[in-house]
């Protein structure tokens, strides 16, 4: 599965928004750098803590959470077991409305 988002860059036209780099820092926080130069420090702990779904809740195990990879410009946990829309990460708006089973 590959999740991509098109965004319009006024200088170069339409580009594909993706994550260039991601580094786990501490306590469920990841520093993300996007290909448009934007950088975010995203705290995933509130999202994980509020979730009632067991497949999301299991990532409160910090060892599991910190074991993500960057595939095709997406943050990916355990072969797409957990993934977030790039546009949400870019806006730093991780939503918990879809966390109930």
PDB file of C-alpha atoms in Angstrom:
ATOM      1  CA  UNK A   1       0.000   0.000   0.000  1.00  0.00           C
ATOM      2  CA  UNK A   2       1.340   3.416  -0.914  1.00  0.00           C
ATOM      3  CA  UNK A   3      -0.348   6.560   0.368  1.00  0.00           C
ATOM      4  CA  UNK A   4       0.556   9.710  -1.505  1.00  0.00           C
ATOM      5  CA  UNK A   5      -0.746  13.241  -1.501  1.00  0.00           C
ATOM      6  CA  UNK A   6      -0.410  15.757  -4.290  1.00  0.00           C
ATOM      7  CA  UNK A   7       0.333  19.290  -3.265  1.00  0.00           C
ATOM      8  CA  UNK A   8       0.845  22.324  -5.426  1.00  0.00           C
ATOM      9  CA  UNK A   9       4.153  24.102  -5.173  1.00  0.00           C
ATOM     10  CA  UNK A  10       3.856  27.554  -6.743  1.00  0.00           C
ATOM     11  CA  UNK A  11       7.364  27.376  -8.176  1.00  0.00           C
ATOM     12  CA  UNK A  12       7.432  23.912  -9.677  1.00  0.00           C
ATOM     13  CA  UNK A  13       3.787  22.912 -10.216  1.00  0.00           C
ATOM     14  CA  UNK A  14       2.320  19.733  -8.772  1.00  0.00           C
ATOM     15  CA  UNK A  15       4.553  17.505  -6.687  1.00  0.00           C
ATOM     16  CA  UNK A  16       4.108  14.444  -4.559  1.00  0.00           C
ATOM     17  CA  UNK A  17       4.207  15.091  -0.815  1.00  0.00           C
ATOM     18  CA  UNK A  18       6.305  12.517   0.998  1.00  0.00           C
ATOM     19  CA  UNK A  19       8.456  12.082   4.063  1.00  0.00           C
ATOM     20  CA  UNK A  20      12.173  12.431   3.405  1.00  0.00           C
ATOM     21  CA  UNK A  21      13.331  11.456   6.892  1.00  0.00           C
ATOM     22  CA  UNK A  22      11.921  10.453  10.258  1.00  0.00           C
ATOM     23  CA  UNK A  23      13.722   9.983  13.546  1.00  0.00           C
ATOM     24  CA  UNK A  24      12.311   8.608  16.771  1.00  0.00           C
ATOM     25  CA  UNK A  25      13.343  10.910  19.630  1.00  0.00           C
ATOM     26  CA  UNK A  26      11.601   9.973  22.897  1.00  0.00           C
ATOM     27  CA  UNK A  27       8.226   9.183  24.483  1.00  0.00           C
ATOM     28  CA  UNK A  28       6.358   8.543  21.184  1.00  0.00           C
ATOM     29  CA  UNK A  29       7.701  11.677  19.478  1.00  0.00           C
ATOM     30  CA  UNK A  30       9.053  11.526  15.935  1.00  0.00           C
ATOM     31  CA  UNK A  31      10.811  14.325  14.060  1.00  0.00           C
ATOM     32  CA  UNK A  32       9.631  14.242  10.448  1.00  0.00           C
ATOM     33  CA  UNK A  33      11.100  16.135   7.497  1.00  0.00           C
ATOM     34  CA  UNK A  34       8.959  16.382   4.359  1.00  0.00           C
ATOM     35  CA  UNK A  35      10.178  16.817   0.799  1.00  0.00           C
ATOM     36  CA  UNK A  36       8.801  20.380   0.731  1.00  0.00           C
ATOM     37  CA  UNK A  37      11.240  21.312   3.528  1.00  0.00           C
ATOM     38  CA  UNK A  38       8.644  21.411   6.311  1.00  0.00           C
ATOM     39  CA  UNK A  39       9.749  19.801   9.552  1.00  0.00           C
ATOM     40  CA  UNK A  40       7.426  18.573  12.313  1.00  0.00           C
ATOM     41  CA  UNK A  41       7.928  17.122  15.757  1.00  0.00           C
ATOM     42  CA  UNK A  42       4.846  14.952  16.191  1.00  0.00           C
ATOM     43  CA  UNK A  43       3.725  13.541  19.515  1.00  0.00           C
ATOM     44  CA  UNK A  44       1.847  10.305  18.820  1.00  0.00           C
ATOM     45  CA  UNK A  45       1.225   9.502  22.506  1.00  0.00           C
ATOM     46  CA  UNK A  46      -2.206  11.226  22.786  1.00  0.00           C
ATOM     47  CA  UNK A  47      -3.417   9.365  19.692  1.00  0.00           C
ATOM     48  CA  UNK A  48      -2.189   6.006  20.967  1.00  0.00           C
ATOM     49  CA  UNK A  49      -3.472   6.611  24.502  1.00  0.00           C
ATOM     50  CA  UNK A  50      -6.994   7.571  23.377  1.00  0.00           C
ATOM     51  CA  UNK A  51      -7.360   4.679  20.984  1.00  0.00           C
ATOM     52  CA  UNK A  52      -9.594   1.818  22.036  1.00  0.00           C
ATOM     53  CA  UNK A  53      -8.632  -0.423  19.139  1.00  0.00           C
ATOM     54  CA  UNK A  54      -6.248  -3.228  20.198  1.00  0.00           C
ATOM     55  CA  UNK A  55      -4.279  -3.123  16.919  1.00  0.00           C
ATOM     56  CA  UNK A  56      -3.430   0.538  17.646  1.00  0.00           C
ATOM     57  CA  UNK A  57      -3.179   0.228  21.435  1.00  0.00           C
ATOM     58  CA  UNK A  58      -0.385  -2.341  21.104  1.00  0.00           C
ATOM     59  CA  UNK A  59       1.901   0.468  19.890  1.00  0.00           C
ATOM     60  CA  UNK A  60       1.917   1.902  23.406  1.00  0.00           C
ATOM     61  CA  UNK A  61       4.736  -0.603  23.746  1.00  0.00           C
ATOM     62  CA  UNK A  62       7.545   1.861  23.050  1.00  0.00           C
ATOM     63  CA  UNK A  63       9.740  -0.840  21.499  1.00  0.00           C
ATOM     64  CA  UNK A  64       7.043  -1.617  18.932  1.00  0.00           C
ATOM     65  CA  UNK A  65       6.298   2.043  18.279  1.00  0.00           C
ATOM     66  CA  UNK A  66       9.918   3.032  17.786  1.00  0.00           C
ATOM     67  CA  UNK A  67      10.395   0.186  15.298  1.00  0.00           C
ATOM     68  CA  UNK A  68       8.939   1.921  12.237  1.00  0.00           C
ATOM     69  CA  UNK A  69      10.359   2.198   8.765  1.00  0.00           C
ATOM     70  CA  UNK A  70      10.126   4.736   5.983  1.00  0.00           C
ATOM     71  CA  UNK A  71       8.723   3.095   2.854  1.00  0.00           C
ATOM     72  CA  UNK A  72       7.779   5.013  -0.295  1.00  0.00           C
ATOM     73  CA  UNK A  73       7.724   8.270   1.671  1.00  0.00           C
ATOM     74  CA  UNK A  74       5.364   6.915   4.365  1.00  0.00           C
ATOM     75  CA  UNK A  75       5.880   6.042   8.018  1.00  0.00           C
ATOM     76  CA  UNK A  76       5.131   2.353   8.254  1.00  0.00           C
ATOM     77  CA  UNK A  77       4.821   0.046  11.236  1.00  0.00           C
ATOM     78  CA  UNK A  78       4.913  -3.728  10.796  1.00  0.00           C
ATOM     79  CA  UNK A  79       4.026  -3.983   7.088  1.00  0.00           C
ATOM     80  CA  UNK A  80       1.313  -1.290   7.148  1.00  0.00           C
ATOM     81  CA  UNK A  81      -0.215  -2.475  10.417  1.00  0.00           C
ATOM     82  CA  UNK A  82      -0.157   1.203  11.451  1.00  0.00           C
ATOM     83  CA  UNK A  83       0.146   4.104   9.005  1.00  0.00           C
ATOM     84  CA  UNK A  84      -0.963   7.744   8.978  1.00  0.00           C
ATOM     85  CA  UNK A  85      -2.045   9.938   6.060  1.00  0.00           C
ATOM     86  CA  UNK A  86       0.908  12.087   5.037  1.00  0.00           C
ATOM     87  CA  UNK A  87      -1.302  15.175   4.785  1.00  0.00           C
ATOM     88  CA  UNK A  88      -2.334  14.751   8.451  1.00  0.00           C
ATOM     89  CA  UNK A  89       1.282  14.426   9.531  1.00  0.00           C
ATOM     90  CA  UNK A  90       2.210  17.433   7.387  1.00  0.00           C
ATOM     91  CA  UNK A  91      -0.496  19.513   9.133  1.00  0.00           C
ATOM     92  CA  UNK A  92       0.332  17.965  12.534  1.00  0.00           C
ATOM     93  CA  UNK A  93      -3.298  16.890  12.877  1.00  0.00           C
ATOM     94  CA  UNK A  94      -3.450  13.296  13.989  1.00  0.00           C
ATOM     95  CA  UNK A  95      -7.129  12.603  14.458  1.00  0.00           C
ATOM     96  CA  UNK A  96      -8.559  10.177  17.005  1.00  0.00           C
ATOM     97  CA  UNK A  97     -12.063  10.013  15.541  1.00  0.00           C
ATOM     98  CA  UNK A  98     -11.315   6.692  13.826  1.00  0.00           C
ATOM     99  CA  UNK A  99      -9.770   4.894  16.775  1.00  0.00           C
ATOM    100  CA  UNK A 100     -12.771   2.920  18.003  1.00  0.00           C
ATOM    101  CA  UNK A 101     -13.135  -0.705  16.842  1.00  0.00           C
TER     102      UNK A 101
END
